[in-house]
Amino acid sequence: MSNACSHTCPGYTGHLKLQVRDNGGGIRKSKLSDPQSLGLLGMRERAMLVGGNLVIAGARGKGTTVTVRIPVETSS
């Protein structure tokens, strides 16, 4: 990752963005804050541990999108 980031195009923001989408039923909003959703909680905690953030959005019948942004330091 460091090598890819150091050779990136102008306009690089210093963050790596990973986004995964599906075309399933869409996650329910109640699941996003459900304390029993340990997988979601674990993903959020891991993103925060590296200074990033996780956003999960879903629309009924239109799937779910999971986006994580983490800062990436480049070597000069």
PDB file of C-alpha atoms in Angstrom:
ATOM      1  CA  MET A   1       0.000   0.000   0.000  1.00  0.00           C
ATOM      2  CA  SER A   2       2.737   2.483   0.882  1.00  0.00           C
ATOM      3  CA  ASN A   3       4.342   2.070  -2.542  1.00  0.00           C
ATOM      4  CA  ALA A   4       1.029   2.493  -4.349  1.00  0.00           C
ATOM      5  CA  CYS A   5       0.224   5.604  -2.340  1.00  0.00           C
ATOM      6  CA  SER A   6       3.607   7.211  -2.927  1.00  0.00           C
ATOM      7  CA  HIS A   7       3.209   6.831  -6.708  1.00  0.00           C
ATOM      8  CA  THR A   8      -0.391   7.963  -6.898  1.00  0.00           C
ATOM      9  CA  CYS A   9      -1.785  10.725  -9.055  1.00  0.00           C
ATOM     10  CA  PRO A  10      -1.931  14.366  -7.947  1.00  0.00           C
ATOM     11  CA  GLY A  11      -4.902  15.028  -5.715  1.00  0.00           C
ATOM     12  CA  TYR A  12      -4.169  12.170  -3.327  1.00  0.00           C
ATOM     13  CA  THR A  13      -5.880  12.951  -0.024  1.00  0.00           C
ATOM     14  CA  GLY A  14      -3.783  10.822   2.330  1.00  0.00           C
ATOM     15  CA  HIS A  15      -6.572   8.296   2.835  1.00  0.00           C
ATOM     16  CA  LEU A  16      -7.321   4.856   1.526  1.00  0.00           C
ATOM     17  CA  LYS A  17     -10.997   4.271   0.754  1.00  0.00           C
ATOM     18  CA  LEU A  18     -12.366   0.757   0.487  1.00  0.00           C
ATOM     19  CA  GLN A  19     -15.965   0.298  -0.545  1.00  0.00           C
ATOM     20  CA  VAL A  20     -17.967  -2.896  -0.871  1.00  0.00           C
ATOM     21  CA  ARG A  21     -21.518  -2.987  -2.247  1.00  0.00           C
ATOM     22  CA  ASP A  22     -24.040  -5.727  -2.726  1.00  0.00           C
ATOM     23  CA  ASN A  23     -27.429  -5.877  -4.369  1.00  0.00           C
ATOM     24  CA  GLY A  24     -29.212  -7.728  -1.584  1.00  0.00           C
ATOM     25  CA  GLY A  25     -32.150  -6.718   0.553  1.00  0.00           C
ATOM     26  CA  GLY A  26     -30.323  -3.838   2.274  1.00  0.00           C
ATOM     27  CA  ILE A  27     -29.312  -3.715   5.933  1.00  0.00           C
ATOM     28  CA  ARG A  28     -31.981  -2.445   8.312  1.00  0.00           C
ATOM     29  CA  LYS A  29     -31.154   0.709  10.277  1.00  0.00           C
ATOM     30  CA  SER A  30     -31.985  -1.117  13.503  1.00  0.00           C
ATOM     31  CA  LYS A  31     -29.119  -3.545  12.818  1.00  0.00           C
ATOM     32  CA  LEU A  32     -26.597  -0.708  12.497  1.00  0.00           C
ATOM     33  CA  SER A  33     -26.890   0.155  16.193  1.00  0.00           C
ATOM     34  CA  ASP A  34     -27.854  -3.280  17.517  1.00  0.00           C
ATOM     35  CA  PRO A  35     -25.452  -4.300  20.336  1.00  0.00           C
ATOM     36  CA  GLN A  36     -25.843  -7.901  19.150  1.00  0.00           C
ATOM     37  CA  SER A  37     -24.285  -6.988  15.772  1.00  0.00           C
ATOM     38  CA  LEU A  38     -20.783  -7.883  16.930  1.00  0.00           C
ATOM     39  CA  GLY A  39     -19.410  -8.116  13.390  1.00  0.00           C
ATOM     40  CA  LEU A  40     -20.359  -4.516  12.658  1.00  0.00           C
ATOM     41  CA  LEU A  41     -19.026  -3.378  16.011  1.00  0.00           C
ATOM     42  CA  GLY A  42     -15.743  -5.196  15.378  1.00  0.00           C
ATOM     43  CA  MET A  43     -15.336  -3.586  11.955  1.00  0.00           C
ATOM     44  CA  ARG A  44     -15.943  -0.116  13.428  1.00  0.00           C
ATOM     45  CA  GLU A  45     -13.454  -0.726  16.237  1.00  0.00           C
ATOM     46  CA  ARG A  46     -10.765  -1.934  13.826  1.00  0.00           C
ATOM     47  CA  ALA A  47     -11.231   1.112  11.604  1.00  0.00           C
ATOM     48  CA  MET A  48     -10.974   3.418  14.628  1.00  0.00           C
ATOM     49  CA  LEU A  49      -7.828   1.658  15.876  1.00  0.00           C
ATOM     50  CA  VAL A  50      -5.989   2.773  12.744  1.00  0.00           C
ATOM     51  CA  GLY A  51      -7.465   6.285  12.783  1.00  0.00           C
ATOM     52  CA  GLY A  52     -10.155   5.567  10.216  1.00  0.00           C
ATOM     53  CA  ASN A  53     -13.903   5.411  10.093  1.00  0.00           C
ATOM     54  CA  LEU A  54     -16.531   2.995   8.835  1.00  0.00           C
ATOM     55  CA  VAL A  55     -19.846   3.929   7.252  1.00  0.00           C
ATOM     56  CA  ILE A  56     -22.551   1.381   6.501  1.00  0.00           C
ATOM     57  CA  ALA A  57     -25.599   2.353   4.479  1.00  0.00           C
ATOM     58  CA  GLY A  58     -28.445   0.298   3.128  1.00  0.00           C
ATOM     59  CA  ALA A  59     -31.623   0.856   1.231  1.00  0.00           C
ATOM     60  CA  ARG A  60     -34.460  -1.630   1.290  1.00  0.00           C
ATOM     61  CA  GLY A  61     -34.301  -3.742  -1.832  1.00  0.00           C
ATOM     62  CA  LYS A  62     -31.232  -1.890  -3.101  1.00  0.00           C
ATOM     63  CA  GLY A  63     -28.414  -3.512  -1.149  1.00  0.00           C
ATOM     64  CA  THR A  64     -25.835  -2.399   1.370  1.00  0.00           C
ATOM     65  CA  THR A  65     -22.674  -0.328   0.995  1.00  0.00           C
ATOM     66  CA  VAL A  66     -19.805  -0.592   3.478  1.00  0.00           C
ATOM     67  CA  THR A  67     -17.152   2.125   3.224  1.00  0.00           C
ATOM     68  CA  VAL A  68     -13.977   2.378   5.286  1.00  0.00           C
ATOM     69  CA  ARG A  69     -11.509   5.273   5.077  1.00  0.00           C
ATOM     70  CA  ILE A  70      -8.139   4.993   6.741  1.00  0.00           C
ATOM     71  CA  PRO A  71      -5.236   7.430   6.728  1.00  0.00           C
ATOM     72  CA  VAL A  72      -2.145   6.307   4.849  1.00  0.00           C
ATOM     73  CA  GLU A  73       1.271   7.830   5.366  1.00  0.00           C
ATOM     74  CA  THR A  74       3.506   8.002   2.344  1.00  0.00           C
ATOM     75  CA  SER A  75       7.270   8.008   2.428  1.00  0.00           C
ATOM     76  CA  SER A  76       8.964  10.702   0.401  1.00  0.00           C
TER      77      SER A  76
END
